[in-house]
mmCIF file with all atom_site columns, C-alpha atoms in Angstrom:
data_model
loop_
_atom_site.group_PDB
_atom_site.id
_atom_site.type_symbol
_atom_site.label_atom_id
_atom_site.label_alt_id
_atom_site.label_comp_id
_atom_site.label_asym_id
_atom_site.label_entity_id
_atom_site.label_seq_id
_atom_site.pdbx_PDB_ins_code
_atom_site.Cartn_x
_atom_site.Cartn_y
_atom_site.Cartn_z
_atom_site.occupancy
_atom_site.B_iso_or_equiv
_atom_site.pdbx_formal_charge
_atom_site.auth_seq_id
_atom_site.auth_comp_id
_atom_site.auth_asym_id
_atom_site.auth_atom_id
_atom_site.pdbx_PDB_model_num
ATOM 1   C CA . PRO A 1 1   ? -47.373 39.733 -1.408  1.00 63.00 ? 1   PRO A CA 1
ATOM 2   C CA . VAL A 1 2   ? -48.586 42.801 -3.291  1.00 79.00 ? 2   VAL A CA 1
ATOM 3   C CA . LEU A 1 3   ? -50.703 45.252 -1.336  1.00 86.00 ? 3   LEU A CA 1
ATOM 4   C CA . GLN A 1 4   ? -53.800 46.629 -3.026  1.00 91.00 ? 4   GLN A CA 1
ATOM 5   C CA . LEU A 1 5   ? -56.515 48.929 -1.791  1.00 95.00 ? 5   LEU A CA 1
ATOM 6   C CA . LYS A 1 6   ? -59.713 46.865 -2.064  1.00 96.00 ? 6   LYS A CA 1
ATOM 7   C CA . GLU A 1 7   ? -62.212 48.904 -0.052  1.00 97.00 ? 7   GLU A CA 1
ATOM 8   C CA . LEU A 1 8   ? -62.609 52.385 1.324   1.00 96.00 ? 8   LEU A CA 1
ATOM 9   C CA . HIS A 1 9   ? -65.355 53.225 3.832   1.00 96.00 ? 9   HIS A CA 1
ATOM 10  C CA . ASP A 1 10  ? -66.591 56.804 4.050   1.00 95.00 ? 10  ASP A CA 1
ATOM 11  C CA . SER A 1 11  ? -68.817 57.394 7.081   1.00 93.00 ? 11  SER A CA 1
ATOM 12  C CA . GLY A 1 12  ? -70.778 60.025 5.185   1.00 90.00 ? 12  GLY A CA 1
ATOM 13  C CA . GLU A 1 13  ? -71.162 58.219 1.857   1.00 92.00 ? 13  GLU A CA 1
ATOM 14  C CA . GLY A 1 14  ? -70.638 54.479 2.158   1.00 96.00 ? 14  GLY A CA 1
ATOM 15  C CA . LYS A 1 15  ? -68.257 51.904 0.707   1.00 97.00 ? 15  LYS A CA 1
ATOM 16  C CA . TYR A 1 16  ? -66.047 52.292 -2.346  1.00 98.00 ? 16  TYR A CA 1
ATOM 17  C CA . THR A 1 17  ? -64.468 49.162 -3.823  1.00 98.00 ? 17  THR A CA 1
ATOM 18  C CA . PHE A 1 18  ? -61.557 48.867 -6.249  1.00 98.00 ? 18  PHE A CA 1
ATOM 19  C CA . GLU A 1 19  ? -60.737 46.225 -8.853  1.00 98.00 ? 19  GLU A CA 1
ATOM 20  C CA . TYR A 1 20  ? -57.481 45.563 -10.691 1.00 97.00 ? 20  TYR A CA 1
ATOM 21  C CA . TYR A 1 21  ? -56.440 43.856 -13.913 1.00 96.00 ? 21  TYR A CA 1
ATOM 22  C CA . GLN A 1 22  ? -55.346 40.221 -13.487 1.00 94.00 ? 22  GLN A CA 1
ATOM 23  C CA . ALA A 1 23  ? -55.767 40.481 -9.719  1.00 91.00 ? 23  ALA A CA 1
ATOM 24  C CA . ASP A 1 24  ? -56.819 36.820 -9.585  1.00 88.00 ? 24  ASP A CA 1
ATOM 25  C CA . ARG A 1 25  ? -53.409 35.670 -10.862 1.00 86.00 ? 25  ARG A CA 1
ATOM 26  C CA . ASN A 1 26  ? -50.141 35.372 -9.005  1.00 86.00 ? 26  ASN A CA 1
ATOM 27  C CA . PHE A 1 27  ? -47.993 38.459 -8.979  1.00 87.00 ? 27  PHE A CA 1
ATOM 28  C CA . PRO A 1 28  ? -44.255 38.271 -9.644  1.00 86.00 ? 28  PRO A CA 1
ATOM 29  C CA . TYR A 1 29  ? -42.018 37.899 -6.629  1.00 83.00 ? 29  TYR A CA 1
ATOM 30  C CA . HIS A 1 30  ? -40.017 40.846 -5.390  1.00 80.00 ? 30  HIS A CA 1
ATOM 31  C CA . GLY A 1 31  ? -36.685 40.968 -7.172  1.00 77.00 ? 31  GLY A CA 1
ATOM 32  C CA . THR A 1 32  ? -37.924 39.364 -10.386 1.00 81.00 ? 32  THR A CA 1
ATOM 33  C CA . THR A 1 33  ? -35.822 40.033 -13.470 1.00 77.00 ? 33  THR A CA 1
ATOM 34  C CA . ALA A 1 34  ? -38.830 39.583 -15.767 1.00 82.00 ? 34  ALA A CA 1
ATOM 35  C CA . MET A 1 35  ? -39.011 43.251 -16.663 1.00 81.00 ? 35  MET A CA 1
ATOM 36  C CA . ASP A 1 36  ? -38.419 45.534 -19.593 1.00 81.00 ? 36  ASP A CA 1
ATOM 37  C CA . MET A 1 37  ? -35.637 48.091 -19.759 1.00 78.00 ? 37  MET A CA 1
ATOM 38  C CA . TRP A 1 38  ? -37.734 50.661 -17.914 1.00 81.00 ? 38  TRP A CA 1
ATOM 39  C CA . GLY A 1 39  ? -38.373 48.321 -14.988 1.00 81.00 ? 39  GLY A CA 1
ATOM 40  C CA . TYR A 1 40  ? -41.961 47.296 -15.810 1.00 87.00 ? 40  TYR A CA 1
ATOM 41  C CA . TYR A 1 41  ? -43.011 43.668 -15.444 1.00 88.00 ? 41  TYR A CA 1
ATOM 42  C CA . ASN A 1 42  ? -43.137 41.885 -18.785 1.00 86.00 ? 42  ASN A CA 1
ATOM 43  C CA . GLY A 1 43  ? -44.105 38.368 -17.779 1.00 81.00 ? 43  GLY A CA 1
ATOM 44  C CA . GLY A 1 44  ? -40.733 36.971 -18.790 1.00 73.00 ? 44  GLY A CA 1
ATOM 45  C CA . ASN A 1 45  ? -41.008 38.182 -22.394 1.00 57.00 ? 45  ASN A CA 1
ATOM 46  C CA . LYS A 1 46  ? -37.435 38.588 -23.629 1.00 52.00 ? 46  LYS A CA 1
ATOM 47  C CA . ASP A 1 47  ? -38.246 39.448 -27.227 1.00 46.00 ? 47  ASP A CA 1
ATOM 48  C CA . ALA A 1 48  ? -36.274 42.558 -28.117 1.00 42.00 ? 48  ALA A CA 1
ATOM 49  C CA . ASN A 1 49  ? -38.189 45.499 -29.494 1.00 42.00 ? 49  ASN A CA 1
ATOM 50  C CA . ASN A 1 50  ? -36.582 47.747 -32.076 1.00 40.00 ? 50  ASN A CA 1
ATOM 51  C CA . LEU A 1 51  ? -36.417 51.000 -30.134 1.00 39.00 ? 51  LEU A CA 1
ATOM 52  C CA . LEU A 1 52  ? -32.611 51.016 -30.350 1.00 43.00 ? 52  LEU A CA 1
ATOM 53  C CA . ASP A 1 53  ? -32.488 50.849 -34.116 1.00 38.00 ? 53  ASP A CA 1
ATOM 54  C CA . SER A 1 54  ? -31.305 54.403 -34.671 1.00 36.00 ? 54  SER A CA 1
ATOM 55  C CA . ILE A 1 55  ? -30.206 55.783 -31.311 1.00 39.00 ? 55  ILE A CA 1
ATOM 56  C CA . TYR A 1 56  ? -27.485 53.540 -29.879 1.00 42.00 ? 56  TYR A CA 1
ATOM 57  C CA . MET A 1 57  ? -23.914 54.736 -29.615 1.00 39.00 ? 57  MET A CA 1
ATOM 58  C CA . LEU A 1 58  ? -21.991 51.491 -29.976 1.00 36.00 ? 58  LEU A CA 1
ATOM 59  C CA . ASP A 1 59  ? -22.144 49.767 -33.338 1.00 36.00 ? 59  ASP A CA 1
ATOM 60  C CA . ASN A 1 60  ? -21.877 46.313 -31.809 1.00 34.00 ? 60  ASN A CA 1
ATOM 61  C CA . LEU A 1 61  ? -24.587 46.817 -29.206 1.00 33.00 ? 61  LEU A CA 1
ATOM 62  C CA . SER A 1 62  ? -26.562 43.620 -28.881 1.00 34.00 ? 62  SER A CA 1
ATOM 63  C CA . LYS A 1 63  ? -30.353 43.541 -28.892 1.00 39.00 ? 63  LYS A CA 1
ATOM 64  C CA . ARG A 1 64  ? -30.511 40.783 -26.291 1.00 33.00 ? 64  ARG A CA 1
ATOM 65  C CA . PHE A 1 65  ? -32.496 42.773 -23.760 1.00 40.00 ? 65  PHE A CA 1
ATOM 66  C CA . ASN A 1 66  ? -35.888 42.229 -22.188 1.00 49.00 ? 66  ASN A CA 1
ATOM 67  C CA . GLY A 1 67  ? -38.766 43.421 -24.365 1.00 78.00 ? 67  GLY A CA 1
ATOM 68  C CA . ILE A 1 68  ? -41.965 45.308 -23.595 1.00 86.00 ? 68  ILE A CA 1
ATOM 69  C CA . SER A 1 69  ? -45.157 43.419 -22.768 1.00 90.00 ? 69  SER A CA 1
ATOM 70  C CA . PHE A 1 70  ? -48.503 45.230 -22.615 1.00 94.00 ? 70  PHE A CA 1
ATOM 71  C CA . THR A 1 71  ? -50.126 42.274 -20.817 1.00 93.00 ? 71  THR A CA 1
ATOM 72  C CA . GLY A 1 72  ? -47.340 42.136 -18.257 1.00 92.00 ? 72  GLY A CA 1
ATOM 73  C CA . THR A 1 73  ? -47.372 45.867 -17.588 1.00 94.00 ? 73  THR A CA 1
ATOM 74  C CA . LEU A 1 74  ? -51.179 45.868 -17.299 1.00 96.00 ? 74  LEU A CA 1
ATOM 75  C CA . LYS A 1 75  ? -51.052 43.444 -14.399 1.00 94.00 ? 75  LYS A CA 1
ATOM 76  C CA . GLY A 1 76  ? -52.233 45.152 -11.194 1.00 94.00 ? 76  GLY A CA 1
ATOM 77  C CA . MET A 1 77  ? -53.438 48.351 -12.875 1.00 96.00 ? 77  MET A CA 1
ATOM 78  C CA . LEU A 1 78  ? -56.707 49.842 -11.621 1.00 98.00 ? 78  LEU A CA 1
ATOM 79  C CA . SER A 1 79  ? -59.668 48.619 -13.710 1.00 98.00 ? 79  SER A CA 1
ATOM 80  C CA . HIS A 1 80  ? -62.816 49.608 -11.752 1.00 98.00 ? 80  HIS A CA 1
ATOM 81  C CA . ILE A 1 81  ? -63.966 51.960 -9.030  1.00 98.00 ? 81  ILE A CA 1
ATOM 82  C CA . ASN A 1 82  ? -67.373 50.989 -7.650  1.00 98.00 ? 82  ASN A CA 1
ATOM 83  C CA . TYR A 1 83  ? -69.252 53.775 -5.866  1.00 98.00 ? 83  TYR A CA 1
ATOM 84  C CA . PRO A 1 84  ? -71.692 53.648 -2.928  1.00 97.00 ? 84  PRO A CA 1
ATOM 85  C CA . THR A 1 85  ? -74.426 54.897 -5.275  1.00 95.00 ? 85  THR A CA 1
ATOM 86  C CA . GLY A 1 86  ? -74.195 51.715 -7.356  1.00 97.00 ? 86  GLY A CA 1
ATOM 87  C CA . GLY A 1 87  ? -72.432 53.358 -10.286 1.00 98.00 ? 87  GLY A CA 1
ATOM 88  C CA . TYR A 1 88  ? -68.882 52.633 -11.300 1.00 98.00 ? 88  TYR A CA 1
ATOM 89  C CA . THR A 1 89  ? -65.996 53.835 -13.466 1.00 98.00 ? 89  THR A CA 1
ATOM 90  C CA . THR A 1 90  ? -63.855 51.659 -15.739 1.00 98.00 ? 90  THR A CA 1
ATOM 91  C CA . PHE A 1 91  ? -60.302 52.409 -16.836 1.00 98.00 ? 91  PHE A CA 1
ATOM 92  C CA . GLU A 1 92  ? -58.599 51.276 -20.045 1.00 98.00 ? 92  GLU A CA 1
ATOM 93  C CA . TYR A 1 93  ? -54.924 51.700 -20.861 1.00 98.00 ? 93  TYR A CA 1
ATOM 94  C CA . GLU A 1 94  ? -52.534 51.430 -23.765 1.00 98.00 ? 94  GLU A CA 1
ATOM 95  C CA . GLN A 1 95  ? -48.781 51.199 -24.195 1.00 96.00 ? 95  GLN A CA 1
ATOM 96  C CA . HIS A 1 96  ? -46.692 54.357 -23.988 1.00 96.00 ? 96  HIS A CA 1
ATOM 97  C CA . GLU A 1 97  ? -45.391 55.395 -27.385 1.00 94.00 ? 97  GLU A CA 1
ATOM 98  C CA . CYS A 1 98  ? -42.981 58.070 -28.532 1.00 92.00 ? 98  CYS A CA 1
ATOM 99  C CA . SER A 1 99  ? -41.772 59.301 -31.895 1.00 93.00 ? 99  SER A CA 1
ATOM 100 C CA . ARG A 1 100 ? -38.749 61.251 -30.664 1.00 90.00 ? 100 ARG A CA 1
ATOM 101 C CA . GLN A 1 101 ? -36.060 60.355 -28.153 1.00 84.00 ? 101 GLN A CA 1
ATOM 102 C CA . ILE A 1 102 ? -33.485 62.439 -26.321 1.00 80.00 ? 102 ILE A CA 1
ATOM 103 C CA . ALA A 1 103 ? -30.233 60.505 -26.716 1.00 72.00 ? 103 ALA A CA 1
ATOM 104 C CA . ARG A 1 104 ? -26.529 60.806 -27.358 1.00 67.00 ? 104 ARG A CA 1
ATOM 105 C CA . ILE A 1 105 ? -25.505 59.434 -30.713 1.00 65.00 ? 105 ILE A CA 1
ATOM 106 C CA . ALA A 1 106 ? -22.113 58.404 -32.095 1.00 60.00 ? 106 ALA A CA 1
ATOM 107 C CA . ARG A 1 107 ? -21.615 61.419 -34.342 1.00 63.00 ? 107 ARG A CA 1
ATOM 108 C CA . ASN A 1 108 ? -22.173 63.820 -31.407 1.00 63.00 ? 108 ASN A CA 1
ATOM 109 C CA . PRO A 1 109 ? -21.681 61.867 -28.158 1.00 60.00 ? 109 PRO A CA 1
ATOM 110 C CA . ARG A 1 110 ? -21.095 64.872 -25.902 1.00 68.00 ? 110 ARG A CA 1
ATOM 111 C CA . PHE A 1 111 ? -24.482 66.494 -26.262 1.00 71.00 ? 111 PHE A CA 1
ATOM 112 C CA . PRO A 1 112 ? -27.921 64.876 -26.329 1.00 74.00 ? 112 PRO A CA 1
ATOM 113 C CA . SER A 1 113 ? -30.066 65.289 -29.417 1.00 76.00 ? 113 SER A CA 1
ATOM 114 C CA . LEU A 1 114 ? -33.800 64.976 -30.002 1.00 81.00 ? 114 LEU A CA 1
ATOM 115 C CA . ILE A 1 115 ? -33.956 62.173 -32.551 1.00 82.00 ? 115 ILE A CA 1
ATOM 116 C CA . TYR A 1 116 ? -37.019 61.337 -34.639 1.00 85.00 ? 116 TYR A CA 1
ATOM 117 C CA . PHE A 1 117 ? -37.420 57.638 -35.435 1.00 79.00 ? 117 PHE A CA 1
ATOM 118 C CA . GLY A 1 118 ? -41.158 57.030 -35.928 1.00 85.00 ? 118 GLY A CA 1
ATOM 119 C CA . ASN A 1 119 ? -43.688 55.647 -33.483 1.00 90.00 ? 119 ASN A CA 1
ATOM 120 C CA . LYS A 1 120 ? -42.029 53.199 -31.093 1.00 88.00 ? 120 LYS A CA 1
ATOM 121 C CA . PRO A 1 121 ? -43.356 51.544 -27.910 1.00 90.00 ? 121 PRO A CA 1
ATOM 122 C CA . VAL A 1 122 ? -41.942 52.646 -24.570 1.00 88.00 ? 122 VAL A CA 1
ATOM 123 C CA . GLY A 1 123 ? -42.200 51.003 -21.145 1.00 89.00 ? 123 GLY A CA 1
ATOM 124 C CA . GLY A 1 124 ? -45.254 51.803 -19.047 1.00 93.00 ? 124 GLY A CA 1
ATOM 125 C CA . LEU A 1 125 ? -48.912 52.537 -19.760 1.00 97.00 ? 125 LEU A CA 1
ATOM 126 C CA . ARG A 1 126 ? -51.019 55.607 -20.390 1.00 98.00 ? 126 ARG A CA 1
ATOM 127 C CA . ILE A 1 127 ? -54.739 56.103 -19.869 1.00 98.00 ? 127 ILE A CA 1
ATOM 128 C CA . LYS A 1 128 ? -56.783 55.413 -23.008 1.00 98.00 ? 128 LYS A CA 1
ATOM 129 C CA . ARG A 1 129 ? -60.407 55.629 -21.878 1.00 98.00 ? 129 ARG A CA 1
ATOM 130 C CA . MET A 1 130 ? -62.462 56.272 -18.733 1.00 98.00 ? 130 MET A CA 1
ATOM 131 C CA . ILE A 1 131 ? -66.195 55.480 -18.692 1.00 98.00 ? 131 ILE A CA 1
ATOM 132 C CA . ASP A 1 132 ? -68.654 56.359 -15.918 1.00 98.00 ? 132 ASP A CA 1
ATOM 133 C CA . TYR A 1 133 ? -71.678 54.077 -15.582 1.00 98.00 ? 133 TYR A CA 1
ATOM 134 C CA . SER A 1 134 ? -74.910 54.661 -13.708 1.00 97.00 ? 134 SER A CA 1
ATOM 135 C CA . ARG A 1 135 ? -76.282 52.136 -11.250 1.00 96.00 ? 135 ARG A CA 1
ATOM 136 C CA . GLU A 1 136 ? -78.456 50.829 -14.097 1.00 96.00 ? 136 GLU A CA 1
ATOM 137 C CA . GLY A 1 137 ? -75.351 50.110 -16.173 1.00 95.00 ? 137 GLY A CA 1
ATOM 138 C CA . THR A 1 138 ? -75.856 52.848 -18.769 1.00 97.00 ? 138 THR A CA 1
ATOM 139 C CA . ILE A 1 139 ? -73.020 55.159 -19.799 1.00 97.00 ? 139 ILE A CA 1
ATOM 140 C CA . ALA A 1 140 ? -73.219 58.465 -17.928 1.00 97.00 ? 140 ALA A CA 1
ATOM 141 C CA . ALA A 1 141 ? -69.972 60.030 -19.187 1.00 97.00 ? 141 ALA A CA 1
ATOM 142 C CA . LYS A 1 142 ? -66.940 59.029 -21.197 1.00 97.00 ? 142 LYS A CA 1
ATOM 143 C CA . LYS A 1 143 ? -63.467 60.435 -21.764 1.00 97.00 ? 143 LYS A CA 1
ATOM 144 C CA . GLU A 1 144 ? -61.000 59.190 -24.350 1.00 97.00 ? 144 GLU A CA 1
ATOM 145 C CA . TYR A 1 145 ? -57.426 60.317 -24.880 1.00 97.00 ? 145 TYR A CA 1
ATOM 146 C CA . SER A 1 146 ? -55.439 60.672 -28.087 1.00 97.00 ? 146 SER A CA 1
ATOM 147 C CA . TYR A 1 147 ? -51.676 61.101 -28.085 1.00 97.00 ? 147 TYR A CA 1
ATOM 148 C CA . THR A 1 148 ? -51.054 61.575 -31.808 1.00 96.00 ? 148 THR A CA 1
ATOM 149 C CA . GLN A 1 149 ? -51.080 64.347 -34.381 1.00 94.00 ? 149 GLN A CA 1
ATOM 150 C CA . GLU A 1 150 ? -51.653 63.263 -37.972 1.00 93.00 ? 150 GLU A CA 1
ATOM 151 C CA . GLY A 1 151 ? -50.763 59.708 -36.985 1.00 93.00 ? 151 GLY A CA 1
ATOM 152 C CA . VAL A 1 152 ? -47.470 60.632 -35.319 1.00 95.00 ? 152 VAL A CA 1
ATOM 153 C CA . SER A 1 153 ? -47.041 60.160 -31.582 1.00 96.00 ? 153 SER A CA 1
ATOM 154 C CA . THR A 1 154 ? -46.567 63.377 -29.613 1.00 96.00 ? 154 THR A CA 1
ATOM 155 C CA . GLY A 1 155 ? -44.424 61.490 -27.110 1.00 95.00 ? 155 GLY A CA 1
ATOM 156 C CA . ASN A 1 156 ? -40.838 62.493 -26.379 1.00 93.00 ? 156 ASN A CA 1
ATOM 157 C CA . GLY A 1 157 ? -38.613 59.926 -24.692 1.00 88.00 ? 157 GLY A CA 1
ATOM 158 C CA . LEU A 1 158 ? -36.737 61.726 -21.920 1.00 85.00 ? 158 LEU A CA 1
ATOM 159 C CA . TYR A 1 159 ? -34.593 58.966 -20.442 1.00 74.00 ? 159 TYR A CA 1
ATOM 160 C CA . PHE A 1 160 ? -33.307 55.771 -21.938 1.00 66.00 ? 160 PHE A CA 1
ATOM 161 C CA . PRO A 1 161 ? -31.292 53.039 -20.223 1.00 63.00 ? 161 PRO A CA 1
ATOM 162 C CA . ILE A 1 162 ? -28.004 52.516 -22.044 1.00 57.00 ? 162 ILE A CA 1
ATOM 163 C CA . TYR A 1 163 ? -26.428 49.055 -22.073 1.00 55.00 ? 163 TYR A CA 1
ATOM 164 C CA . ILE A 1 164 ? -22.784 48.383 -22.815 1.00 52.00 ? 164 ILE A CA 1
ATOM 165 C CA . GLU A 1 165 ? -21.726 45.076 -24.278 1.00 51.00 ? 165 GLU A CA 1
ATOM 166 C CA . ASP A 1 166 ? -18.639 43.522 -22.729 1.00 52.00 ? 166 ASP A CA 1
ATOM 167 C CA . VAL A 1 167 ? -16.911 40.998 -24.974 1.00 53.00 ? 167 VAL A CA 1
ATOM 168 C CA . LEU A 1 168 ? -14.856 38.390 -23.192 1.00 53.00 ? 168 LEU A CA 1
ATOM 169 C CA . THR A 1 169 ? -11.398 37.759 -24.643 1.00 54.00 ? 169 THR A CA 1
ATOM 170 C CA . ARG A 1 170 ? -8.847  35.015 -24.271 1.00 51.00 ? 170 ARG A CA 1
ATOM 171 C CA . GLY A 1 171 ? -5.535  36.525 -25.214 1.00 53.00 ? 171 GLY A CA 1
ATOM 172 C CA . LEU A 1 172 ? -6.093  37.960 -28.677 1.00 51.00 ? 172 LEU A CA 1
ATOM 173 C CA . ILE A 1 173 ? -9.039  35.691 -29.449 1.00 50.00 ? 173 ILE A CA 1
ATOM 174 C CA . GLU A 1 174 ? -12.524 37.079 -28.905 1.00 49.00 ? 174 GLU A CA 1
ATOM 175 C CA . ASP A 1 175 ? -14.759 34.779 -26.890 1.00 49.00 ? 175 ASP A CA 1
ATOM 176 C CA . PRO A 1 176 ? -18.181 34.303 -28.514 1.00 50.00 ? 176 PRO A CA 1
ATOM 177 C CA . ASN A 1 177 ? -19.774 34.732 -25.105 1.00 49.00 ? 177 ASN A CA 1
ATOM 178 C CA . SER A 1 178 ? -20.621 38.298 -24.136 1.00 47.00 ? 178 SER A CA 1
ATOM 179 C CA . PHE A 1 179 ? -22.964 39.987 -21.736 1.00 45.00 ? 179 PHE A CA 1
ATOM 180 C CA . LEU A 1 180 ? -24.769 43.289 -21.297 1.00 47.00 ? 180 LEU A CA 1
ATOM 181 C CA . GLU A 1 181 ? -24.058 45.464 -18.311 1.00 48.00 ? 181 GLU A CA 1
ATOM 182 C CA . PRO A 1 182 ? -27.082 47.046 -16.603 1.00 48.00 ? 182 PRO A CA 1
ATOM 183 C CA . PRO A 1 183 ? -27.778 50.730 -17.230 1.00 47.00 ? 183 PRO A CA 1
ATOM 184 C CA . ASN A 1 184 ? -25.701 53.214 -15.293 1.00 44.00 ? 184 ASN A CA 1
ATOM 185 C CA . VAL A 1 185 ? -27.615 55.518 -12.959 1.00 40.00 ? 185 VAL A CA 1
ATOM 186 C CA . ALA A 1 186 ? -26.075 58.452 -14.809 1.00 41.00 ? 186 ALA A CA 1
ATOM 187 C CA . ASN A 1 187 ? -27.725 57.261 -18.018 1.00 48.00 ? 187 ASN A CA 1
ATOM 188 C CA . TYR A 1 188 ? -31.187 56.479 -16.715 1.00 52.00 ? 188 TYR A CA 1
ATOM 189 C CA . ALA A 1 189 ? -33.129 57.979 -13.804 1.00 55.00 ? 189 ALA A CA 1
ATOM 190 C CA . SER A 1 190 ? -35.774 55.423 -12.814 1.00 58.00 ? 190 SER A CA 1
ATOM 191 C CA . ASP A 1 191 ? -37.393 57.811 -10.335 1.00 65.00 ? 191 ASP A CA 1
ATOM 192 C CA . LYS A 1 192 ? -38.228 60.406 -13.000 1.00 74.00 ? 192 LYS A CA 1
ATOM 193 C CA . ASN A 1 193 ? -40.696 60.476 -15.856 1.00 84.00 ? 193 ASN A CA 1
ATOM 194 C CA . HIS A 1 194 ? -39.140 58.793 -18.864 1.00 87.00 ? 194 HIS A CA 1
ATOM 195 C CA . ILE A 1 195 ? -41.669 60.179 -21.356 1.00 92.00 ? 195 ILE A CA 1
ATOM 196 C CA . GLU A 1 196 ? -43.644 63.349 -21.936 1.00 94.00 ? 196 GLU A CA 1
ATOM 197 C CA . TYR A 1 197 ? -46.326 64.267 -24.469 1.00 96.00 ? 197 TYR A CA 1
ATOM 198 C CA . ARG A 1 198 ? -46.300 67.524 -26.375 1.00 94.00 ? 198 ARG A CA 1
ATOM 199 C CA . MET A 1 199 ? -50.066 67.355 -26.819 1.00 95.00 ? 199 MET A CA 1
ATOM 200 C CA . VAL A 1 200 ? -52.886 65.195 -25.440 1.00 96.00 ? 200 VAL A CA 1
ATOM 201 C CA . GLN A 1 201 ? -56.398 65.408 -26.854 1.00 95.00 ? 201 GLN A CA 1
ATOM 202 C CA . GLU A 1 202 ? -59.210 64.680 -24.389 1.00 96.00 ? 202 GLU A CA 1
ATOM 203 C CA . ILE A 1 203 ? -62.388 63.632 -26.210 1.00 95.00 ? 203 ILE A CA 1
ATOM 204 C CA . LEU A 1 204 ? -65.591 63.992 -24.171 1.00 95.00 ? 204 LEU A CA 1
ATOM 205 C CA . SER A 1 205 ? -68.926 62.183 -24.410 1.00 93.00 ? 205 SER A CA 1
ATOM 206 C CA . ASP A 1 206 ? -70.400 64.798 -26.764 1.00 92.00 ? 206 ASP A CA 1
ATOM 207 C CA . ASN A 1 207 ? -67.360 64.420 -29.084 1.00 91.00 ? 207 ASN A CA 1
ATOM 208 C CA . SER A 1 208 ? -66.031 67.827 -28.073 1.00 91.00 ? 208 SER A CA 1
ATOM 209 C CA . SER A 1 209 ? -62.307 67.990 -27.418 1.00 92.00 ? 209 SER A CA 1
ATOM 210 C CA . VAL A 1 210 ? -60.020 69.584 -24.913 1.00 89.00 ? 210 VAL A CA 1
ATOM 211 C CA . PHE A 1 211 ? -56.366 69.920 -25.870 1.00 90.00 ? 211 PHE A CA 1
ATOM 212 C CA . HIS A 1 212 ? -53.654 69.802 -23.219 1.00 88.00 ? 212 HIS A CA 1
ATOM 213 C CA . TYR A 1 213 ? -50.155 71.081 -24.012 1.00 81.00 ? 213 TYR A CA 1
#
């Protein structure tokens, strides 16, 4: 079972309730392998994305890895906070995206480089919009977030799981069957942020902006 905070009672204010995306559907069992390379649930989607196109070290690296799924990652994310006053806040998300990645490449494997490769999806979600509603259901305040400059993502990929393809051999004959080894802990730190943004624009209800660097 997945634990979720559903209610919070404040003796001085009243009851807060919390809602989550896809909370009415079954959650994956602990130990599921239906996840993308960053460890986020992807609903069993194994379609490879193209993030590795220009940053892998081994020329024969296969693309048979689990792909990113926005719907899968969204599962269980906070969607509503309902307040004792009758108002509520909604939360919308979007897929992480970066345009540059810190990685070691074949021509300079000893030292990591910051490689530009265009906007590419990355595991995990970021906040897109938060809207506060009054008890009457009218919008009281709104915040939206932009993570691009002139159409280019300000995201930098900090960590990337590296897979190594092992090719089975029988004597001198290469076996067509091969498999990918999981990422080494030295290559990917799952307990650290794997992406950062150089700039985030916060757009308020009156269309004014606050820039965070």
